[in-house]
Amino acid sequence: MKKYTCIECGRGAEELYRDFGGGNLKISHCDQCEQVVDKYVEFDPVLVLLDALLHKPQAYRHILLNSDIQFHWRLSVICLLCDAYIKWAQLKSADTTDSQQHQLGFYALEWDFYLMFLLATVELAVFLGCCMLLLWVSREVLFPDVSFSSVVRALLLSSFGKLLVIPAVIWGETNSTVYLGLTRMFVFTCNSLAMRVTLGTRQDVSCGLVAVCLLVQYLTSLSLHNLLYSPT
């Protein structure tokens, strides 16, 4: 199995460049499409990130297939904190503002933040678990060479759009349905493209796979929220 992937056509490649010593490097070309295997090895990371924001498959192939980025678990923790804060802020805005219950409500909401973090963690686990289950069921037909660890890494890294919650907090838009909806749509498209690149499948297949997992995640979240906050 070849170690790298051509970012243009998705074919395997033996190397990204050849080092002749003395600082002399020669960028490798793909045997299939005859393009540069990975032009991003010469790019500044900021430019790679900009292309990823623009949903360029070449940038995703560089990040997910040709680089050794291993901070996806740390990124996931930050994303979980963002998710938890949005849930907590929405719960806070829906809470009563009765002055007699203000102090007790404040302490209850502080505990609710930790509860929202736990809920966000469960949602992520359900999302990843559903994705792994679907891939395992269809591995013989659609994804015979699937690497579950690579898929988890791809999904976690491509969830960076959840960090857009930070500007929402700064601008005071934590309850904006439009802003949060656009953020979720951005994360969905990023996850879908990451799955397409990692699995080497069509865009409609990756979109359907992510959509099913998000639906299961939403139903689980709704059930847990009703269980925790249903009136007694």
mmCIF file of C-alpha atoms in Angstrom:
data_model
loop_
_atom_site.group_PDB
_atom_site.id
_atom_site.type_symbol
_atom_site.label_atom_id
_atom_site.label_comp_id
_atom_site.label_asym_id
_atom_site.label_seq_id
_atom_site.Cartn_x
_atom_site.Cartn_y
_atom_site.Cartn_z
ATOM 1 C CA MET A 1 0.000 0.000 0.000
ATOM 2 C CA LYS A 2 1.392 3.394 -1.024
ATOM 3 C CA LYS A 3 2.128 5.855 1.749
ATOM 4 C CA TYR A 4 0.842 9.088 0.210
ATOM 5 C CA THR A 5 -2.018 10.222 -2.019
ATOM 6 C CA CYS A 6 -2.090 12.523 -5.024
ATOM 7 C CA ILE A 7 -4.246 15.474 -4.026
ATOM 8 C CA GLU A 8 -5.472 15.958 -7.597
ATOM 9 C CA CYS A 9 -6.692 12.495 -8.624
ATOM 10 C CA GLY A 10 -6.616 10.576 -5.327
ATOM 11 C CA ARG A 11 -4.213 7.867 -6.549
ATOM 12 C CA GLY A 12 -1.491 6.467 -4.323
ATOM 13 C CA ALA A 13 2.030 7.877 -4.466
ATOM 14 C CA GLU A 14 5.352 6.672 -3.114
ATOM 15 C CA GLU A 15 6.683 10.069 -2.053
ATOM 16 C CA LEU A 16 5.817 13.761 -1.941
ATOM 17 C CA TYR A 17 9.311 14.956 -2.825
ATOM 18 C CA ARG A 18 12.832 13.624 -3.242
ATOM 19 C CA ASP A 19 15.680 14.967 -1.129
ATOM 20 C CA PHE A 20 19.017 15.081 -2.959
ATOM 21 C CA GLY A 21 20.851 16.557 0.024
ATOM 22 C CA GLY A 22 22.254 20.007 0.556
ATOM 23 C CA GLY A 23 18.769 21.501 0.618
ATOM 24 C CA ASN A 24 18.003 20.307 -2.923
ATOM 25 C CA LEU A 25 14.441 18.993 -3.164
ATOM 26 C CA LYS A 26 12.432 17.847 -6.156
ATOM 27 C CA ILE A 27 8.646 17.779 -5.930
ATOM 28 C CA SER A 28 7.220 14.430 -7.063
ATOM 29 C CA HIS A 29 4.638 14.078 -9.830
ATOM 30 C CA CYS A 30 1.772 11.601 -9.985
ATOM 31 C CA ASP A 31 2.186 8.704 -12.397
ATOM 32 C CA GLN A 32 -1.545 8.753 -13.145
ATOM 33 C CA CYS A 33 -2.451 12.419 -13.749
ATOM 34 C CA GLU A 34 1.113 13.784 -14.093
ATOM 35 C CA GLN A 35 0.289 16.636 -11.704
ATOM 36 C CA VAL A 36 2.306 17.535 -8.611
ATOM 37 C CA VAL A 37 1.485 14.933 -5.964
ATOM 38 C CA ASP A 38 1.001 17.505 -3.188
ATOM 39 C CA LYS A 39 1.617 21.172 -3.907
ATOM 40 C CA TYR A 40 0.699 22.069 -0.324
ATOM 41 C CA VAL A 41 4.038 20.818 1.006
ATOM 42 C CA GLU A 42 5.386 24.190 -0.166
ATOM 43 C CA PHE A 43 2.466 26.235 1.161
ATOM 44 C CA ASP A 44 2.176 28.142 4.402
ATOM 45 C CA PRO A 45 -0.275 26.435 6.820
ATOM 46 C CA VAL A 46 -2.491 29.528 6.749
ATOM 47 C CA LEU A 47 -2.990 29.136 2.992
ATOM 48 C CA VAL A 48 -3.809 25.447 3.454
ATOM 49 C CA LEU A 49 -6.405 26.381 6.076
ATOM 50 C CA LEU A 50 -7.944 28.982 3.756
ATOM 51 C CA ASP A 51 -8.311 26.389 1.009
ATOM 52 C CA ALA A 52 -9.875 23.991 3.524
ATOM 53 C CA LEU A 53 -12.365 26.712 4.466
ATOM 54 C CA LEU A 54 -13.191 26.996 0.763
ATOM 55 C CA HIS A 55 -13.895 23.233 0.688
ATOM 56 C CA LYS A 56 -11.165 22.349 -1.780
ATOM 57 C CA PRO A 57 -10.742 18.536 -1.863
ATOM 58 C CA GLN A 58 -7.005 18.967 -2.541
ATOM 59 C CA ALA A 59 -6.551 20.747 0.786
ATOM 60 C CA TYR A 60 -8.510 18.022 2.592
ATOM 61 C CA ARG A 61 -6.410 15.285 0.983
ATOM 62 C CA HIS A 62 -3.242 17.076 2.096
ATOM 63 C CA ILE A 63 -4.459 17.473 5.682
ATOM 64 C CA LEU A 64 -6.113 14.077 6.112
ATOM 65 C CA LEU A 65 -3.977 11.794 3.941
ATOM 66 C CA ASN A 66 -0.541 13.336 3.477
ATOM 67 C CA SER A 67 0.116 14.993 6.832
ATOM 68 C CA ASP A 68 0.609 13.592 10.299
ATOM 69 C CA ILE A 69 -1.683 15.927 12.246
ATOM 70 C CA GLN A 70 -2.487 14.283 15.583
ATOM 71 C CA PHE A 71 -4.186 17.021 17.626
ATOM 72 C CA HIS A 72 -7.697 15.913 16.627
ATOM 73 C CA TRP A 73 -8.571 14.783 20.167
ATOM 74 C CA ARG A 74 -7.553 18.134 21.639
ATOM 75 C CA LEU A 75 -9.562 19.891 18.949
ATOM 76 C CA SER A 76 -12.559 17.717 19.789
ATOM 77 C CA VAL A 77 -12.414 18.817 23.439
ATOM 78 C CA ILE A 78 -12.480 22.476 22.379
ATOM 79 C CA CYS A 79 -15.399 21.755 20.046
ATOM 80 C CA LEU A 80 -17.231 20.002 22.881
ATOM 81 C CA LEU A 81 -16.770 23.086 25.058
ATOM 82 C CA CYS A 82 -18.219 25.223 22.263
ATOM 83 C CA ASP A 83 -21.196 22.887 21.898
ATOM 84 C CA ALA A 84 -21.742 22.851 25.646
ATOM 85 C CA TYR A 85 -21.632 26.642 25.875
ATOM 86 C CA ILE A 86 -24.238 27.085 23.131
ATOM 87 C CA LYS A 87 -26.547 24.570 24.804
ATOM 88 C CA TRP A 88 -25.991 26.253 28.157
ATOM 89 C CA ALA A 89 -26.596 29.752 26.753
ATOM 90 C CA GLN A 90 -29.855 28.649 25.146
ATOM 91 C CA LEU A 91 -30.942 26.995 28.381
ATOM 92 C CA LYS A 92 -30.024 30.154 30.277
ATOM 93 C CA SER A 93 -32.044 32.380 27.954
ATOM 94 C CA ALA A 94 -35.059 30.119 28.376
ATOM 95 C CA ASP A 95 -34.776 30.149 32.179
ATOM 96 C CA THR A 96 -37.059 32.313 34.299
ATOM 97 C CA THR A 97 -35.827 35.765 35.291
ATOM 98 C CA ASP A 98 -37.810 35.902 38.504
ATOM 99 C CA SER A 99 -35.719 37.912 40.990
ATOM 100 C CA GLN A 100 -36.599 35.601 43.880
ATOM 101 C CA GLN A 101 -35.160 32.629 42.023
ATOM 102 C CA HIS A 102 -32.186 34.426 40.470
ATOM 103 C CA GLN A 103 -29.499 33.185 42.861
ATOM 104 C CA LEU A 104 -30.708 29.596 42.944
ATOM 105 C CA GLY A 105 -31.156 29.697 39.177
ATOM 106 C CA PHE A 106 -27.591 30.943 38.730
ATOM 107 C CA TYR A 107 -26.091 28.033 40.622
ATOM 108 C CA ALA A 108 -28.385 25.593 38.833
ATOM 109 C CA LEU A 109 -27.256 26.933 35.463
ATOM 110 C CA GLU A 110 -23.605 26.584 36.472
ATOM 111 C CA TRP A 111 -24.206 22.901 37.120
ATOM 112 C CA ASP A 112 -26.178 22.747 33.895
ATOM 113 C CA PHE A 113 -23.058 23.752 31.950
ATOM 114 C CA TYR A 114 -21.299 20.578 33.083
ATOM 115 C CA LEU A 115 -24.426 18.631 32.240
ATOM 116 C CA MET A 116 -24.465 20.194 28.758
ATOM 117 C CA PHE A 117 -20.815 19.230 28.313
ATOM 118 C CA LEU A 118 -21.705 15.646 29.189
ATOM 119 C CA LEU A 119 -24.624 15.781 26.761
ATOM 120 C CA ALA A 120 -22.359 17.116 23.992
ATOM 121 C CA THR A 121 -19.906 14.289 24.692
ATOM 122 C CA VAL A 122 -22.673 11.697 24.419
ATOM 123 C CA GLU A 123 -23.833 13.279 21.149
ATOM 124 C CA LEU A 124 -20.317 13.058 19.702
ATOM 125 C CA ALA A 125 -19.973 9.438 20.826
ATOM 126 C CA VAL A 126 -23.324 8.574 19.210
ATOM 127 C CA PHE A 127 -22.345 10.354 15.985
ATOM 128 C CA LEU A 128 -19.009 8.540 15.725
ATOM 129 C CA GLY A 129 -20.489 5.235 16.831
ATOM 130 C CA CYS A 130 -23.268 5.413 14.240
ATOM 131 C CA CYS A 131 -20.732 6.220 11.539
ATOM 132 C CA MET A 132 -18.523 3.279 12.531
ATOM 133 C CA LEU A 133 -21.530 0.972 12.592
ATOM 134 C CA LEU A 134 -22.668 1.997 9.100
ATOM 135 C CA LEU A 135 -19.155 1.588 7.723
ATOM 136 C CA TRP A 136 -18.771 -1.806 9.376
ATOM 137 C CA VAL A 137 -22.096 -3.027 7.965
ATOM 138 C CA SER A 138 -21.275 -1.837 4.429
ATOM 139 C CA ARG A 139 -17.540 -2.554 4.448
ATOM 140 C CA GLU A 140 -17.819 -5.657 2.270
ATOM 141 C CA VAL A 141 -19.736 -3.850 -0.491
ATOM 142 C CA LEU A 142 -18.726 -0.181 -0.393
ATOM 143 C CA PHE A 143 -15.688 0.292 1.849
ATOM 144 C CA PRO A 144 -13.527 -2.861 1.925
ATOM 145 C CA ASP A 145 -10.342 -0.978 2.861
ATOM 146 C CA VAL A 146 -11.837 1.407 5.403
ATOM 147 C CA SER A 147 -9.617 2.494 8.303
ATOM 148 C CA PHE A 148 -11.835 3.318 11.280
ATOM 149 C CA SER A 149 -9.123 5.330 13.031
ATOM 150 C CA SER A 150 -8.639 7.453 9.901
ATOM 151 C CA VAL A 151 -12.380 8.078 9.670
ATOM 152 C CA VAL A 152 -12.590 9.172 13.307
ATOM 153 C CA ARG A 153 -9.603 11.478 12.806
ATOM 154 C CA ALA A 154 -11.163 12.928 9.649
ATOM 155 C CA LEU A 155 -14.506 13.599 11.324
ATOM 156 C CA LEU A 156 -12.928 15.245 14.357
ATOM 157 C CA LEU A 157 -10.597 17.460 12.320
ATOM 158 C CA SER A 158 -13.360 18.448 9.898
ATOM 159 C CA SER A 159 -15.531 19.599 12.815
ATOM 160 C CA PHE A 160 -13.361 22.689 13.201
ATOM 161 C CA GLY A 161 -16.342 24.760 12.035
ATOM 162 C CA LYS A 162 -17.785 24.434 15.537
ATOM 163 C CA LEU A 163 -15.167 26.985 16.580
ATOM 164 C CA LEU A 164 -17.321 29.580 14.818
ATOM 165 C CA VAL A 165 -19.232 29.617 18.093
ATOM 166 C CA ILE A 166 -16.444 31.812 19.474
ATOM 167 C CA PRO A 167 -17.334 34.800 17.205
ATOM 168 C CA ALA A 168 -20.988 34.166 18.106
ATOM 169 C CA VAL A 169 -20.136 34.621 21.775
ATOM 170 C CA ILE A 170 -18.172 37.796 21.036
ATOM 171 C CA TRP A 171 -20.976 39.265 18.907
ATOM 172 C CA GLY A 172 -23.716 38.114 21.287
ATOM 173 C CA GLU A 173 -25.350 35.859 18.675
ATOM 174 C CA THR A 174 -25.526 32.658 20.732
ATOM 175 C CA ASN A 175 -29.315 32.578 20.289
ATOM 176 C CA SER A 176 -29.348 33.468 16.598
ATOM 177 C CA THR A 177 -31.124 30.656 14.761
ATOM 178 C CA VAL A 178 -29.739 31.784 11.402
ATOM 179 C CA TYR A 179 -26.114 31.986 12.592
ATOM 180 C CA LEU A 180 -26.202 28.647 14.398
ATOM 181 C CA GLY A 181 -27.996 27.028 11.463
ATOM 182 C CA LEU A 182 -25.343 28.231 9.021
ATOM 183 C CA THR A 183 -22.624 26.995 11.385
ATOM 184 C CA ARG A 184 -24.191 23.530 11.530
ATOM 185 C CA MET A 185 -24.530 23.487 7.743
ATOM 186 C CA PHE A 186 -20.852 24.411 7.393
ATOM 187 C CA VAL A 187 -19.823 21.600 9.750
ATOM 188 C CA PHE A 188 -22.038 19.175 7.801
ATOM 189 C CA THR A 189 -20.421 20.047 4.474
ATOM 190 C CA CYS A 190 -16.941 19.796 6.025
ATOM 191 C CA ASN A 191 -17.724 16.363 7.503
ATOM 192 C CA SER A 192 -19.138 15.185 4.181
ATOM 193 C CA LEU A 193 -16.094 16.318 2.228
ATOM 194 C CA ALA A 194 -13.764 14.732 4.781
ATOM 195 C CA MET A 195 -15.619 11.417 4.457
ATOM 196 C CA ARG A 196 -15.493 11.647 0.674
ATOM 197 C CA VAL A 197 -11.729 12.184 0.735
ATOM 198 C CA THR A 198 -10.970 9.580 3.395
ATOM 199 C CA LEU A 199 -13.201 6.840 1.964
ATOM 200 C CA GLY A 200 -12.570 7.702 -1.686
ATOM 201 C CA THR A 201 -16.301 7.663 -2.402
ATOM 202 C CA ARG A 202 -18.809 9.906 -4.156
ATOM 203 C CA GLN A 203 -20.065 13.131 -2.594
ATOM 204 C CA ASP A 204 -23.686 11.957 -2.429
ATOM 205 C CA VAL A 205 -22.679 8.786 -0.574
ATOM 206 C CA SER A 206 -20.634 10.721 1.987
ATOM 207 C CA CYS A 207 -23.427 13.298 2.432
ATOM 208 C CA GLY A 208 -25.983 10.557 3.006
ATOM 209 C CA LEU A 209 -23.740 8.792 5.499
ATOM 210 C CA VAL A 210 -23.121 11.964 7.526
ATOM 211 C CA ALA A 211 -26.803 12.975 7.328
ATOM 212 C CA VAL A 212 -27.959 9.634 8.778
ATOM 213 C CA CYS A 213 -25.436 9.907 11.614
ATOM 214 C CA LEU A 214 -26.516 13.478 12.378
ATOM 215 C CA LEU A 215 -30.165 12.396 12.423
ATOM 216 C CA VAL A 216 -29.411 9.643 14.939
ATOM 217 C CA GLN A 217 -27.391 12.143 16.973
ATOM 218 C CA TYR A 218 -30.273 14.645 16.957
ATOM 219 C CA LEU A 219 -32.858 12.070 18.014
ATOM 220 C CA THR A 220 -30.588 10.881 20.827
ATOM 221 C CA SER A 221 -29.988 14.450 21.993
ATOM 222 C CA LEU A 222 -33.721 15.213 21.899
ATOM 223 C CA SER A 223 -34.526 12.115 23.930
ATOM 224 C CA LEU A 224 -31.885 12.874 26.550
ATOM 225 C CA HIS A 225 -32.939 16.519 26.803
ATOM 226 C CA ASN A 226 -36.583 15.548 27.303
ATOM 227 C CA LEU A 227 -35.531 12.995 29.901
ATOM 228 C CA LEU A 228 -33.481 15.543 31.838
ATOM 229 C CA TYR A 229 -35.764 18.566 31.604
ATOM 230 C CA SER A 230 -39.236 17.161 31.163
ATOM 231 C CA PRO A 231 -41.685 18.566 33.728
ATOM 232 C CA THR A 232 -42.520 16.194 36.554
#
